[in-house]
N, CA, C and O atoms as a Tripos MOL2 file, in Angstrom:
@<TRIPOS>MOLECULE
protein
  300   299    75     0     0
PROTEIN
NO_CHARGES

@<TRIPOS>ATOM
      1 N          -0.5320   -8.8650   68.7780 N.3       1 MET1
      2 CA          0.3410   -8.0490   69.6440 C.3       1 MET1
      3 C           1.6540   -8.8670   69.0440 C.2       1 MET1
      4 O           2.6110   -8.1070   68.9030 O.2       1 MET1
      5 N           1.9390  -10.3180   68.6350 N.am      2 GLU2
      6 CA          2.8900  -10.6680   68.4310 C.3       2 GLU2
      7 C           3.5140   -9.8260   67.1180 C.2       2 GLU2
      8 O           4.7220   -9.5930   67.0960 O.2       2 GLU2
      9 N           2.8310   -9.4730   66.2600 N.am      3 VAL3
     10 CA          3.2700   -8.7190   65.3010 C.3       3 VAL3
     11 C           3.9050   -7.2660   65.3500 C.2       3 VAL3
     12 O           4.9220   -6.8840   64.7710 O.2       3 VAL3
     13 N           2.9120   -6.4240   66.3260 N.am      4 GLN4
     14 CA          3.4740   -5.2750   66.8360 C.3       4 GLN4
     15 C           4.6860   -5.0910   67.6290 C.2       4 GLN4
     16 O           5.1480   -3.9850   67.9100 O.2       4 GLN4
     17 N           5.2140   -6.2810   68.0040 N.am      5 PHE5
     18 CA          6.2370   -6.6950   68.7750 C.3       5 PHE5
     19 C           7.4810   -6.8830   67.9760 C.2       5 PHE5
     20 O           8.5860   -6.4420   68.2910 O.2       5 PHE5
     21 N           7.1440   -7.7130   66.7060 N.am      6 LEU6
     22 CA          8.2480   -7.9700   65.8240 C.3       6 LEU6
     23 C           8.6520   -6.7520   65.0510 C.2       6 LEU6
     24 O           9.7570   -6.7040   64.5110 O.2       6 LEU6
     25 N           7.7470   -5.7120   64.9780 N.am      7 LYS7
     26 CA          7.8940   -4.6430   64.2660 C.3       7 LYS7
     27 C           8.9290   -3.7670   64.9270 C.2       7 LYS7
     28 O           9.6960   -3.2420   64.1190 O.2       7 LYS7
     29 N           9.0960   -3.5410   65.9190 N.am      8 VAL8
     30 CA         10.3340   -2.7290   66.9350 C.3       8 VAL8
     31 C          11.2130   -3.5220   67.2710 C.2       8 VAL8
     32 O          12.1000   -3.0020   67.9470 O.2       8 VAL8
     33 N          11.3570   -4.9130   67.0070 N.am      9 LEU9
     34 CA         12.7380   -5.6890   67.2850 C.3       9 LEU9
     35 C          13.5700   -5.3490   66.1640 C.2       9 LEU9
     36 O          13.2800   -5.4350   64.9700 O.2       9 LEU9
     37 N          14.9380   -4.8420   66.8380 N.am     10 VAL10
     38 CA         15.9530   -4.4960   65.7500 C.3      10 VAL10
     39 C          17.1630   -4.8650   66.3270 C.2      10 VAL10
     40 O          17.4660   -4.2070   67.3230 O.2      10 VAL10
     41 N          18.1270   -5.9410   65.8980 N.am     11 GLY11
     42 CA         19.2900   -6.1880   66.2680 C.3      11 GLY11
     43 C          20.2250   -6.7380   65.2460 C.2      11 GLY11
     44 O          19.7600   -6.9520   64.1260 O.2      11 GLY11
     45 N          21.5850   -7.0170   65.4980 N.am     12 PRO12
     46 CA         22.5440   -7.4960   64.3600 C.3      12 PRO12
     47 C          22.0250   -8.8580   63.9200 C.2      12 PRO12
     48 O          22.0670   -9.1480   62.7240 O.2      12 PRO12
     49 N          21.5490   -9.6900   64.8010 N.am     13 THR13
     50 CA         21.3260  -11.1220   65.1830 C.3      13 THR13
     51 C          19.7120  -11.6000   65.1010 C.2      13 THR13
     52 O          19.3190  -12.7180   65.4340 O.2      13 THR13
     53 N          19.0060  -10.6980   64.6750 N.am     14 LEU14
     54 CA         17.6660  -10.7310   64.3690 C.3      14 LEU14
     55 C          17.1440  -10.8280   63.1120 C.2      14 LEU14
     56 O          17.7770  -10.3470   62.1710 O.2      14 LEU14
     57 N          16.0960  -11.3680   62.9390 N.am     15 ILE15
     58 CA         15.6980  -11.5920   61.7520 C.3      15 ILE15
     59 C          14.8040  -10.7840   61.4240 C.2      15 ILE15
     60 O          13.7350  -11.0860   61.9540 O.2      15 ILE15
     61 N          14.7360   -9.6440   60.6140 N.am     16 LYS16
     62 CA         13.9180   -8.3000   60.1970 C.3      16 LYS16
     63 C          12.3260   -9.0370   59.9780 C.2      16 LYS16
     64 O          12.0550  -10.0800   59.3850 O.2      16 LYS16
     65 N          11.4290   -8.0930   60.6770 N.am     17 TYR17
     66 CA         10.3580   -8.1070   60.3560 C.3      17 TYR17
     67 C          10.1300   -6.8060   58.8970 C.2      17 TYR17
     68 O          10.5340   -5.6440   58.8420 O.2      17 TYR17
     69 N           9.3610   -7.5910   57.9140 N.am     18 HIS18
     70 CA          9.1350   -6.7350   56.6090 C.3      18 HIS18
     71 C           7.3560   -6.3570   56.5600 C.2      18 HIS18
     72 O           6.9710   -5.1890   56.4980 O.2      18 HIS18
     73 N           6.6190   -7.2620   56.5910 N.am     19 GLU19
     74 CA          5.2890   -6.7200   56.9200 C.3      19 GLU19
     75 C           4.4110   -8.1150   57.3710 C.2      19 GLU19
     76 O           4.8190   -9.2690   57.5030 O.2      19 GLU19
     77 N           3.3260   -7.6660   57.5160 N.am     20 SER20
     78 CA          2.2460   -8.7660   57.7310 C.3      20 SER20
     79 C           0.6870   -8.4230   57.2870 C.2      20 SER20
     80 O           0.2320   -7.2790   57.2630 O.2      20 SER20
     81 N          -0.0070   -9.5560   56.9600 N.am     21 PHE21
     82 CA         -1.1420   -9.0570   56.6350 C.3      21 PHE21
     83 C          -2.2040  -10.5150   56.9500 C.2      21 PHE21
     84 O          -1.7450  -11.6570   56.9540 O.2      21 PHE21
     85 N          -3.6200  -10.2030   57.1920 N.am     22 LYS22
     86 CA         -4.4600  -11.3620   57.4490 C.3      22 LYS22
     87 C          -5.5560  -11.6210   56.5060 C.2      22 LYS22
     88 O          -6.3590  -10.7440   56.1880 O.2      22 LYS22
     89 N          -5.5980  -13.1230   55.9460 N.am     23 GLU23
     90 CA         -6.2100  -13.7130   55.1220 C.3      23 GLU23
     91 C          -7.0650  -14.8050   55.3760 C.2      23 GLU23
     92 O          -6.4680  -15.8800   55.4210 O.2      23 GLU23
     93 N          -8.4440  -14.8610   55.5800 N.am     24 ASN24
     94 CA         -8.9580  -15.8510   55.8010 C.3      24 ASN24
     95 C          -8.8500  -16.2150   57.7180 C.2      24 ASN24
     96 O          -8.9530  -17.3570   58.1650 O.2      24 ASN24
     97 N          -8.6960  -15.3490   58.3250 N.am     25 ASN25
     98 CA         -8.4130  -15.6040   59.6780 C.3      25 ASN25
     99 C          -7.2010  -16.2310   59.8390 C.2      25 ASN25
    100 O          -7.0240  -16.9620   60.8130 O.2      25 ASN25
    101 N          -6.4890  -16.0790   59.1610 N.am     26 ILE26
    102 CA         -4.7560  -16.5140   59.3210 C.3      26 ILE26
    103 C          -3.8530  -15.0870   59.0720 C.2      26 ILE26
    104 O          -4.0020  -14.3050   58.1320 O.2      26 ILE26
    105 N          -2.9520  -14.9870   60.0990 N.am     27 ILE27
    106 CA         -2.1780  -13.7440   60.2560 C.3      27 ILE27
    107 C          -0.7710  -14.4540   59.4270 C.2      27 ILE27
    108 O          -0.0010  -15.2250   60.0010 O.2      27 ILE27
    109 N          -0.6190  -14.0210   57.9620 N.am     28 TYR28
    110 CA          1.0260  -14.3100   57.6940 C.3      28 TYR28
    111 C           2.0820  -13.1490   58.0530 C.2      28 TYR28
    112 O           1.7100  -11.9760   58.0280 O.2      28 TYR28
    113 N           3.1650  -13.4300   58.3260 N.am     29 ILE29
    114 CA          4.0320  -12.7970   58.5870 C.3      29 ILE29
    115 C           5.2160  -12.9020   57.6780 C.2      29 ILE29
    116 O           5.7790  -13.9750   57.4590 O.2      29 ILE29
    117 N           5.6360  -11.5740   57.0680 N.am     30 ILE30
    118 CA          7.0600  -11.3610   56.3880 C.3      30 ILE30
    119 C           7.9610  -11.5580   56.9210 C.2      30 ILE30
    120 O           7.8900  -10.9450   57.9870 O.2      30 ILE30
    121 N           8.9530  -12.1350   56.8390 N.am     31 MET31
    122 CA         10.6040  -11.6830   57.7390 C.3      31 MET31
    123 C          11.4240  -11.8930   56.5100 C.2      31 MET31
    124 O          11.1300  -12.2240   55.3610 O.2      31 MET31
    125 N          12.5770  -11.5890   57.1280 N.am     32 GLU32
    126 CA         13.8930  -11.3770   56.2880 C.3      32 GLU32
    127 C          14.3170  -13.0030   55.9570 C.2      32 GLU32
    128 O          14.2190  -13.9800   56.7000 O.2      32 GLU32
    129 N          14.6690  -12.9400   54.9840 N.am     33 TYR33
    130 CA         15.1150  -15.0380   54.2450 C.3      33 TYR33
    131 C          16.4880  -15.2010   55.1920 C.2      33 TYR33
    132 O          17.3910  -14.3640   55.1660 O.2      33 TYR33
    133 N          16.5080  -16.2110   55.9000 N.am     34 ALA34
    134 CA         17.4260  -16.6670   56.6120 C.3      34 ALA34
    135 C          18.5020  -17.6110   55.9300 C.2      34 ALA34
    136 O          18.5980  -18.8200   56.1390 O.2      34 ALA34
    137 N          19.3110  -16.8420   55.0630 N.am     35 GLU35
    138 CA         20.0760  -17.8230   54.1090 C.3      35 GLU35
    139 C          20.4080  -19.3040   54.6530 C.2      35 GLU35
    140 O          20.0750  -20.3360   54.0710 O.2      35 GLU35
    141 N          21.1390  -19.2320   55.9000 N.am     36 GLY36
    142 CA         21.6650  -20.5110   56.4860 C.3      36 GLY36
    143 C          20.2800  -21.4390   57.3540 C.2      36 GLY36
    144 O          20.4930  -22.4360   58.0430 O.2      36 GLY36
    145 N          19.3070  -21.0150   57.1870 N.am     37 GLY37
    146 CA         18.1050  -21.5750   58.0030 C.3      37 GLY37
    147 C          18.2690  -21.2170   59.5790 C.2      37 GLY37
    148 O          18.9480  -20.3490   60.1290 O.2      37 GLY37
    149 N          17.4550  -22.1420   60.0670 N.am     38 CYS38
    150 CA         17.1750  -21.6090   61.3810 C.3      38 CYS38
    151 C          18.2760  -22.4990   62.3370 C.2      38 CYS38
    152 O          18.9060  -23.4230   61.8200 O.2      38 CYS38
    153 N          18.4270  -22.1960   63.5590 N.am     39 LEU39
    154 CA         19.1980  -23.0220   64.3330 C.3      39 LEU39
    155 C          18.6800  -24.5170   64.3340 C.2      39 LEU39
    156 O          19.4850  -25.4140   64.0850 O.2      39 LEU39
    157 N          17.8190  -24.7050   64.5120 N.am     40 ASP40
    158 CA         17.0500  -26.3090   64.2500 C.3      40 ASP40
    159 C          17.7630  -27.2090   62.9780 C.2      40 ASP40
    160 O          18.4130  -28.2540   63.0180 O.2      40 ASP40
    161 N          17.2700  -26.1670   61.6040 N.am     41 ASP41
    162 CA         18.4090  -26.5360   60.5670 C.3      41 ASP41
    163 C          19.7750  -26.8030   60.4500 C.2      41 ASP41
    164 O          20.2800  -27.7070   59.7850 O.2      41 ASP41
    165 N          20.3460  -25.9670   61.1350 N.am     42 VAL42
    166 CA         21.9560  -26.0820   61.4230 C.3      42 VAL42
    167 C          22.2780  -27.2450   62.0150 C.2      42 VAL42
    168 O          23.1690  -27.9680   61.5690 O.2      42 VAL42
    169 N          21.5000  -27.5590   63.1950 N.am     43 ILE43
    170 CA         21.8400  -28.5840   63.9560 C.3      43 ILE43
    171 C          21.4680  -29.9740   63.3960 C.2      43 ILE43
    172 O          22.2370  -30.9340   63.4460 O.2      43 ILE43
    173 N          20.2950  -30.0070   62.8860 N.am     44 ARG44
    174 CA         20.0650  -31.1570   62.0320 C.3      44 ARG44
    175 C          20.9190  -31.3690   60.7020 C.2      44 ARG44
    176 O          21.1270  -32.5430   60.3940 O.2      44 ARG44
    177 N          21.3640  -30.5170   59.9960 N.am     45 ASN45
    178 CA         22.5130  -31.0340   59.0160 C.3      45 ASN45
    179 C          23.9210  -31.6380   59.4960 C.2      45 ASN45
    180 O          24.6500  -32.4030   58.8650 O.2      45 ASN45
    181 N          24.1400  -31.0290   60.9370 N.am     46 LYS46
    182 CA         25.2260  -31.6320   61.4100 C.3      46 LYS46
    183 C          24.9060  -32.8200   61.4590 C.2      46 LYS46
    184 O          25.6150  -33.5620   60.7790 O.2      46 LYS46
    185 N          23.8970  -33.3930   62.1510 N.am     47 MET47
    186 CA         23.3840  -34.8100   62.8240 C.3      47 MET47
    187 C          23.3390  -35.7410   61.4300 C.2      47 MET47
    188 O          23.5770  -36.9480   61.3850 O.2      47 MET47
    189 N          23.0670  -35.0990   60.5920 N.am     48 MET48
    190 CA         22.5030  -35.8370   59.2090 C.3      48 MET48
    191 C          24.1150  -36.3080   58.9220 C.2      48 MET48
    192 O          24.3590  -37.5130   58.8650 O.2      48 MET48
    193 N          25.0450  -35.4560   58.7690 N.am     49 LYS49
    194 CA         26.4360  -35.5770   58.3240 C.3      49 LYS49
    195 C          27.2540  -36.4930   58.9580 C.2      49 LYS49
    196 O          28.2580  -37.0070   58.4670 O.2      49 LYS49
    197 N          26.6730  -36.7390   60.3700 N.am     50 GLY50
    198 CA         27.4280  -37.2850   61.4190 C.3      50 GLY50
    199 C          28.7970  -36.5450   61.7700 C.2      50 GLY50
    200 O          29.9070  -37.0750   61.8080 O.2      50 GLY50
    201 N          28.4580  -35.0900   62.0400 N.am     51 LYS51
    202 CA         29.5430  -34.2820   62.2450 C.3      51 LYS51
    203 C          29.1950  -33.7880   63.5920 C.2      51 LYS51
    204 O          28.0960  -34.0820   64.0630 O.2      51 LYS51
    205 N          30.0580  -33.0420   64.2720 N.am     52 LYS52
    206 CA         29.7380  -32.1570   65.5190 C.3      52 LYS52
    207 C          30.0020  -30.8700   65.1600 C.2      52 LYS52
    208 O          30.2270  -30.5520   63.9920 O.2      52 LYS52
    209 N          29.9900  -29.8790   66.3410 N.am     53 PHE53
    210 CA         30.1900  -28.5950   66.0880 C.3      53 PHE53
    211 C          31.4800  -28.4090   66.5690 C.2      53 PHE53
    212 O          31.7770  -29.2180   67.4470 O.2      53 PHE53
    213 N          32.4080  -27.5430   66.2560 N.am     54 GLU54
    214 CA         33.9130  -27.1700   66.5590 C.3      54 GLU54
    215 C          33.1380  -26.0560   67.9000 C.2      54 GLU54
    216 O          31.9950  -25.6180   68.0250 O.2      54 GLU54
    217 N          34.1160  -25.9360   68.5500 N.am     55 TYR55
    218 CA         34.4320  -24.8860   69.7870 C.3      55 TYR55
    219 C          34.0420  -23.5420   69.0600 C.2      55 TYR55
    220 O          33.1420  -22.9150   69.6210 O.2      55 TYR55
    221 N          34.4470  -23.1130   68.1640 N.am     56 GLU56
    222 CA         34.4270  -21.6830   67.6280 C.3      56 GLU56
    223 C          32.9640  -21.7000   66.9840 C.2      56 GLU56
    224 O          32.3210  -20.6510   67.0130 O.2      56 GLU56
    225 N          32.3730  -22.9210   66.3640 N.am     57 GLU57
    226 CA         31.1130  -22.6250   65.9770 C.3      57 GLU57
    227 C          29.9790  -22.3910   67.2280 C.2      57 GLU57
    228 O          28.9830  -21.6710   67.2960 O.2      57 GLU57
    229 N          30.5590  -23.2740   68.1150 N.am     58 ILE58
    230 CA         29.5480  -23.0440   69.3270 C.3      58 ILE58
    231 C          29.5880  -21.8710   69.9510 C.2      58 ILE58
    232 O          28.6050  -21.3770   70.5040 O.2      58 ILE58
    233 N          30.8640  -21.2810   69.8980 N.am     59 MET59
    234 CA         30.8960  -19.8150   70.4350 C.3      59 MET59
    235 C          30.1380  -19.2330   70.0480 C.2      59 MET59
    236 O          29.1860  -18.8360   70.7200 O.2      59 MET59
    237 N          30.3680  -18.9200   68.4700 N.am     60 THR60
    238 CA         29.7560  -17.8630   67.5340 C.3      60 THR60
    239 C          28.1950  -17.9420   67.6060 C.2      60 THR60
    240 O          27.5730  -16.8830   67.5280 O.2      60 THR60
    241 N          27.4960  -19.1600   67.7530 N.am     61 ILE61
    242 CA         25.9910  -19.2930   67.9940 C.3      61 ILE61
    243 C          25.7320  -18.9290   69.2380 C.2      61 ILE61
    244 O          24.9750  -17.9630   69.3350 O.2      61 ILE61
    245 N          26.1290  -19.4070   70.2390 N.am     62 MET62
    246 CA         26.0980  -18.8910   71.5480 C.3      62 MET62
    247 C          26.2540  -17.3680   71.6400 C.2      62 MET62
    248 O          25.5770  -16.8800   72.5450 O.2      62 MET62
    249 N          27.0280  -16.4390   70.8770 N.am     63 ALA63
    250 CA         27.0420  -15.2790   71.2510 C.3      63 ALA63
    251 C          26.1640  -14.5450   70.3590 C.2      63 ALA63
    252 O          25.6720  -13.4560   70.6540 O.2      63 ALA63
    253 N          25.9280  -15.3110   68.9880 N.am     64 GLN64
    254 CA         24.4650  -14.3670   68.3370 C.3      64 GLN64
    255 C          23.1800  -14.7690   69.0580 C.2      64 GLN64
    256 O          22.2620  -13.9720   68.8630 O.2      64 GLN64
    257 N          22.8710  -15.8630   69.8850 N.am     65 ILE65
    258 CA         21.7590  -16.1970   70.7310 C.3      65 ILE65
    259 C          21.9750  -14.9560   71.8460 C.2      65 ILE65
    260 O          21.0060  -14.2040   71.9520 O.2      65 ILE65
    261 N          23.0140  -14.6970   72.5960 N.am     66 THR66
    262 CA         22.9250  -13.8690   73.5080 C.3      66 THR66
    263 C          22.7810  -12.6060   73.1290 C.2      66 THR66
    264 O          22.1760  -11.8960   73.9310 O.2      66 THR66
    265 N          23.2450  -11.9900   71.9100 N.am     67 LEU67
    266 CA         22.8590  -10.7680   71.4760 C.3      67 LEU67
    267 C          21.7440  -10.5350   71.0520 C.2      67 LEU67
    268 O          21.3660   -9.4000   71.3420 O.2      67 LEU67
    269 N          20.4730  -11.6060   70.0200 N.am     68 GLY68
    270 CA         19.2540  -11.5480   70.0980 C.3      68 GLY68
    271 C          18.7760  -11.4820   71.3930 C.2      68 GLY68
    272 O          18.1330  -10.4380   71.5030 O.2      68 GLY68
    273 N          18.7940  -12.2310   72.6190 N.am     69 MET69
    274 CA         18.3490  -11.9880   73.7650 C.3      69 MET69
    275 C          18.6210  -10.6150   74.2920 C.2      69 MET69
    276 O          17.5880  -10.0290   74.6150 O.2      69 MET69
    277 N          19.6310  -10.0000   74.4540 N.am     70 MET70
    278 CA         19.8180   -8.8350   74.9340 C.3      70 MET70
    279 C          18.8680   -7.8500   73.8980 C.2      70 MET70
    280 O          18.1060   -7.1230   74.5350 O.2      70 MET70
    281 N          18.7960   -7.7210   72.5950 N.am     71 SER71
    282 CA         17.9750   -7.0630   71.8750 C.3      71 SER71
    283 C          16.5120   -7.2590   72.2610 C.2      71 SER71
    284 O          15.8130   -6.2460   72.2420 O.2      71 SER71
    285 N          16.0140   -8.2830   72.5680 N.am     72 ILE72
    286 CA         14.8500   -8.5970   72.8150 C.3      72 ILE72
    287 C          14.3270   -8.0480   74.2720 C.2      72 ILE72
    288 O          13.2990   -7.3860   74.4150 O.2      72 ILE72
    289 N          15.2010   -8.4320   75.3090 N.am     73 HIS73
    290 CA         14.9040   -7.7650   76.6110 C.3      73 HIS73
    291 C          14.9770   -6.4940   76.7900 C.2      73 HIS73
    292 O          14.3610   -5.9860   77.7280 O.2      73 HIS73
    293 N          15.6680   -5.8040   76.0100 N.am     74 GLY74
    294 CA         16.1160   -4.6060   75.9800 C.3      74 GLY74
    295 C          15.0050   -3.5530   75.3130 C.2      74 GLY74
    296 O          15.1870   -2.3650   75.0450 O.2      74 GLY74
    297 N          13.7570   -4.3790   75.1190 N.am     75 LYS75
    298 CA         12.5730   -3.6710   74.5840 C.3      75 LYS75
    299 C          11.4570   -4.1410   75.1450 C.2      75 LYS75
    300 O          10.3630   -3.6750   74.8270 O.2      75 LYS75
@<TRIPOS>BOND
     1     1     2 1
     2     2     3 1
     3     3     4 2
     4     3     5 am
     5     5     6 1
     6     6     7 1
     7     7     8 2
     8     7     9 am
     9     9    10 1
    10    10    11 1
    11    11    12 2
    12    11    13 am
    13    13    14 1
    14    14    15 1
    15    15    16 2
    16    15    17 am
    17    17    18 1
    18    18    19 1
    19    19    20 2
    20    19    21 am
    21    21    22 1
    22    22    23 1
    23    23    24 2
    24    23    25 am
    25    25    26 1
    26    26    27 1
    27    27    28 2
    28    27    29 am
    29    29    30 1
    30    30    31 1
    31    31    32 2
    32    31    33 am
    33    33    34 1
    34    34    35 1
    35    35    36 2
    36    35    37 am
    37    37    38 1
    38    38    39 1
    39    39    40 2
    40    39    41 am
    41    41    42 1
    42    42    43 1
    43    43    44 2
    44    43    45 am
    45    45    46 1
    46    46    47 1
    47    47    48 2
    48    47    49 am
    49    49    50 1
    50    50    51 1
    51    51    52 2
    52    51    53 am
    53    53    54 1
    54    54    55 1
    55    55    56 2
    56    55    57 am
    57    57    58 1
    58    58    59 1
    59    59    60 2
    60    59    61 am
    61    61    62 1
    62    62    63 1
    63    63    64 2
    64    63    65 am
    65    65    66 1
    66    66    67 1
    67    67    68 2
    68    67    69 am
    69    69    70 1
    70    70    71 1
    71    71    72 2
    72    71    73 am
    73    73    74 1
    74    74    75 1
    75    75    76 2
    76    75    77 am
    77    77    78 1
    78    78    79 1
    79    79    80 2
    80    79    81 am
    81    81    82 1
    82    82    83 1
    83    83    84 2
    84    83    85 am
    85    85    86 1
    86    86    87 1
    87    87    88 2
    88    87    89 am
    89    89    90 1
    90    90    91 1
    91    91    92 2
    92    91    93 am
    93    93    94 1
    94    94    95 1
    95    95    96 2
    96    95    97 am
    97    97    98 1
    98    98    99 1
    99    99   100 2
   100    99   101 am
   101   101   102 1
   102   102   103 1
   103   103   104 2
   104   103   105 am
   105   105   106 1
   106   106   107 1
   107   107   108 2
   108   107   109 am
   109   109   110 1
   110   110   111 1
   111   111   112 2
   112   111   113 am
   113   113   114 1
   114   114   115 1
   115   115   116 2
   116   115   117 am
   117   117   118 1
   118   118   119 1
   119   119   120 2
   120   119   121 am
   121   121   122 1
   122   122   123 1
   123   123   124 2
   124   123   125 am
   125   125   126 1
   126   126   127 1
   127   127   128 2
   128   127   129 am
   129   129   130 1
   130   130   131 1
   131   131   132 2
   132   131   133 am
   133   133   134 1
   134   134   135 1
   135   135   136 2
   136   135   137 am
   137   137   138 1
   138   138   139 1
   139   139   140 2
   140   139   141 am
   141   141   142 1
   142   142   143 1
   143   143   144 2
   144   143   145 am
   145   145   146 1
   146   146   147 1
   147   147   148 2
   148   147   149 am
   149   149   150 1
   150   150   151 1
   151   151   152 2
   152   151   153 am
   153   153   154 1
   154   154   155 1
   155   155   156 2
   156   155   157 am
   157   157   158 1
   158   158   159 1
   159   159   160 2
   160   159   161 am
   161   161   162 1
   162   162   163 1
   163   163   164 2
   164   163   165 am
   165   165   166 1
   166   166   167 1
   167   167   168 2
   168   167   169 am
   169   169   170 1
   170   170   171 1
   171   171   172 2
   172   171   173 am
   173   173   174 1
   174   174   175 1
   175   175   176 2
   176   175   177 am
   177   177   178 1
   178   178   179 1
   179   179   180 2
   180   179   181 am
   181   181   182 1
   182   182   183 1
   183   183   184 2
   184   183   185 am
   185   185   186 1
   186   186   187 1
   187   187   188 2
   188   187   189 am
   189   189   190 1
   190   190   191 1
   191   191   192 2
   192   191   193 am
   193   193   194 1
   194   194   195 1
   195   195   196 2
   196   195   197 am
   197   197   198 1
   198   198   199 1
   199   199   200 2
   200   199   201 am
   201   201   202 1
   202   202   203 1
   203   203   204 2
   204   203   205 am
   205   205   206 1
   206   206   207 1
   207   207   208 2
   208   207   209 am
   209   209   210 1
   210   210   211 1
   211   211   212 2
   212   211   213 am
   213   213   214 1
   214   214   215 1
   215   215   216 2
   216   215   217 am
   217   217   218 1
   218   218   219 1
   219   219   220 2
   220   219   221 am
   221   221   222 1
   222   222   223 1
   223   223   224 2
   224   223   225 am
   225   225   226 1
   226   226   227 1
   227   227   228 2
   228   227   229 am
   229   229   230 1
   230   230   231 1
   231   231   232 2
   232   231   233 am
   233   233   234 1
   234   234   235 1
   235   235   236 2
   236   235   237 am
   237   237   238 1
   238   238   239 1
   239   239   240 2
   240   239   241 am
   241   241   242 1
   242   242   243 1
   243   243   244 2
   244   243   245 am
   245   245   246 1
   246   246   247 1
   247   247   248 2
   248   247   249 am
   249   249   250 1
   250   250   251 1
   251   251   252 2
   252   251   253 am
   253   253   254 1
   254   254   255 1
   255   255   256 2
   256   255   257 am
   257   257   258 1
   258   258   259 1
   259   259   260 2
   260   259   261 am
   261   261   262 1
   262   262   263 1
   263   263   264 2
   264   263   265 am
   265   265   266 1
   266   266   267 1
   267   267   268 2
   268   267   269 am
   269   269   270 1
   270   270   271 1
   271   271   272 2
   272   271   273 am
   273   273   274 1
   274   274   275 1
   275   275   276 2
   276   275   277 am
   277   277   278 1
   278   278   279 1
   279   279   280 2
   280   279   281 am
   281   281   282 1
   282   282   283 1
   283   283   284 2
   284   283   285 am
   285   285   286 1
   286   286   287 1
   287   287   288 2
   288   287   289 am
   289   289   290 1
   290   290   291 1
   291   291   292 2
   292   291   293 am
   293   293   294 1
   294   294   295 1
   295   295   296 2
   296   295   297 am
   297   297   298 1
   298   298   299 1
   299   299   300 2
@<TRIPOS>SUBSTRUCTURE
     1 MET1         2 RESIDUE 1 A MET
     2 GLU2         6 RESIDUE 1 A GLU
     3 VAL3        10 RESIDUE 1 A VAL
     4 GLN4        14 RESIDUE 1 A GLN
     5 PHE5        18 RESIDUE 1 A PHE
     6 LEU6        22 RESIDUE 1 A LEU
     7 LYS7        26 RESIDUE 1 A LYS
     8 VAL8        30 RESIDUE 1 A VAL
     9 LEU9        34 RESIDUE 1 A LEU
    10 VAL10       38 RESIDUE 1 A VAL
    11 GLY11       42 RESIDUE 1 A GLY
    12 PRO12       46 RESIDUE 1 A PRO
    13 THR13       50 RESIDUE 1 A THR
    14 LEU14       54 RESIDUE 1 A LEU
    15 ILE15       58 RESIDUE 1 A ILE
    16 LYS16       62 RESIDUE 1 A LYS
    17 TYR17       66 RESIDUE 1 A TYR
    18 HIS18       70 RESIDUE 1 A HIS
    19 GLU19       74 RESIDUE 1 A GLU
    20 SER20       78 RESIDUE 1 A SER
    21 PHE21       82 RESIDUE 1 A PHE
    22 LYS22       86 RESIDUE 1 A LYS
    23 GLU23       90 RESIDUE 1 A GLU
    24 ASN24       94 RESIDUE 1 A ASN
    25 ASN25       98 RESIDUE 1 A ASN
    26 ILE26      102 RESIDUE 1 A ILE
    27 ILE27      106 RESIDUE 1 A ILE
    28 TYR28      110 RESIDUE 1 A TYR
    29 ILE29      114 RESIDUE 1 A ILE
    30 ILE30      118 RESIDUE 1 A ILE
    31 MET31      122 RESIDUE 1 A MET
    32 GLU32      126 RESIDUE 1 A GLU
    33 TYR33      130 RESIDUE 1 A TYR
    34 ALA34      134 RESIDUE 1 A ALA
    35 GLU35      138 RESIDUE 1 A GLU
    36 GLY36      142 RESIDUE 1 A GLY
    37 GLY37      146 RESIDUE 1 A GLY
    38 CYS38      150 RESIDUE 1 A CYS
    39 LEU39      154 RESIDUE 1 A LEU
    40 ASP40      158 RESIDUE 1 A ASP
    41 ASP41      162 RESIDUE 1 A ASP
    42 VAL42      166 RESIDUE 1 A VAL
    43 ILE43      170 RESIDUE 1 A ILE
    44 ARG44      174 RESIDUE 1 A ARG
    45 ASN45      178 RESIDUE 1 A ASN
    46 LYS46      182 RESIDUE 1 A LYS
    47 MET47      186 RESIDUE 1 A MET
    48 MET48      190 RESIDUE 1 A MET
    49 LYS49      194 RESIDUE 1 A LYS
    50 GLY50      198 RESIDUE 1 A GLY
    51 LYS51      202 RESIDUE 1 A LYS
    52 LYS52      206 RESIDUE 1 A LYS
    53 PHE53      210 RESIDUE 1 A PHE
    54 GLU54      214 RESIDUE 1 A GLU
    55 TYR55      218 RESIDUE 1 A TYR
    56 GLU56      222 RESIDUE 1 A GLU
    57 GLU57      226 RESIDUE 1 A GLU
    58 ILE58      230 RESIDUE 1 A ILE
    59 MET59      234 RESIDUE 1 A MET
    60 THR60      238 RESIDUE 1 A THR
    61 ILE61      242 RESIDUE 1 A ILE
    62 MET62      246 RESIDUE 1 A MET
    63 ALA63      250 RESIDUE 1 A ALA
    64 GLN64      254 RESIDUE 1 A GLN
    65 ILE65      258 RESIDUE 1 A ILE
    66 THR66      262 RESIDUE 1 A THR
    67 LEU67      266 RESIDUE 1 A LEU
    68 GLY68      270 RESIDUE 1 A GLY
    69 MET69      274 RESIDUE 1 A MET
    70 MET70      278 RESIDUE 1 A MET
    71 SER71      282 RESIDUE 1 A SER
    72 ILE72      286 RESIDUE 1 A ILE
    73 HIS73      290 RESIDUE 1 A HIS
    74 GLY74      294 RESIDUE 1 A GLY
    75 LYS75      298 RESIDUE 1 A LYS
């Protein structure tokens, strides 16, 4: 079910689905490579460097999350 949903999700801030397959009762999902990593990676990098997010960075992240949620809820 989740894989079927991923196939139809398209949006400017959503990681694209490429393909999936099942092997030994495990479902593998091939997705687009996220060069900057996920949001958790970005937050952890900031924390490890002892830095805080700038206002503009926060607004960019929030805008991307909002666009992604709008794309998902539109389906």
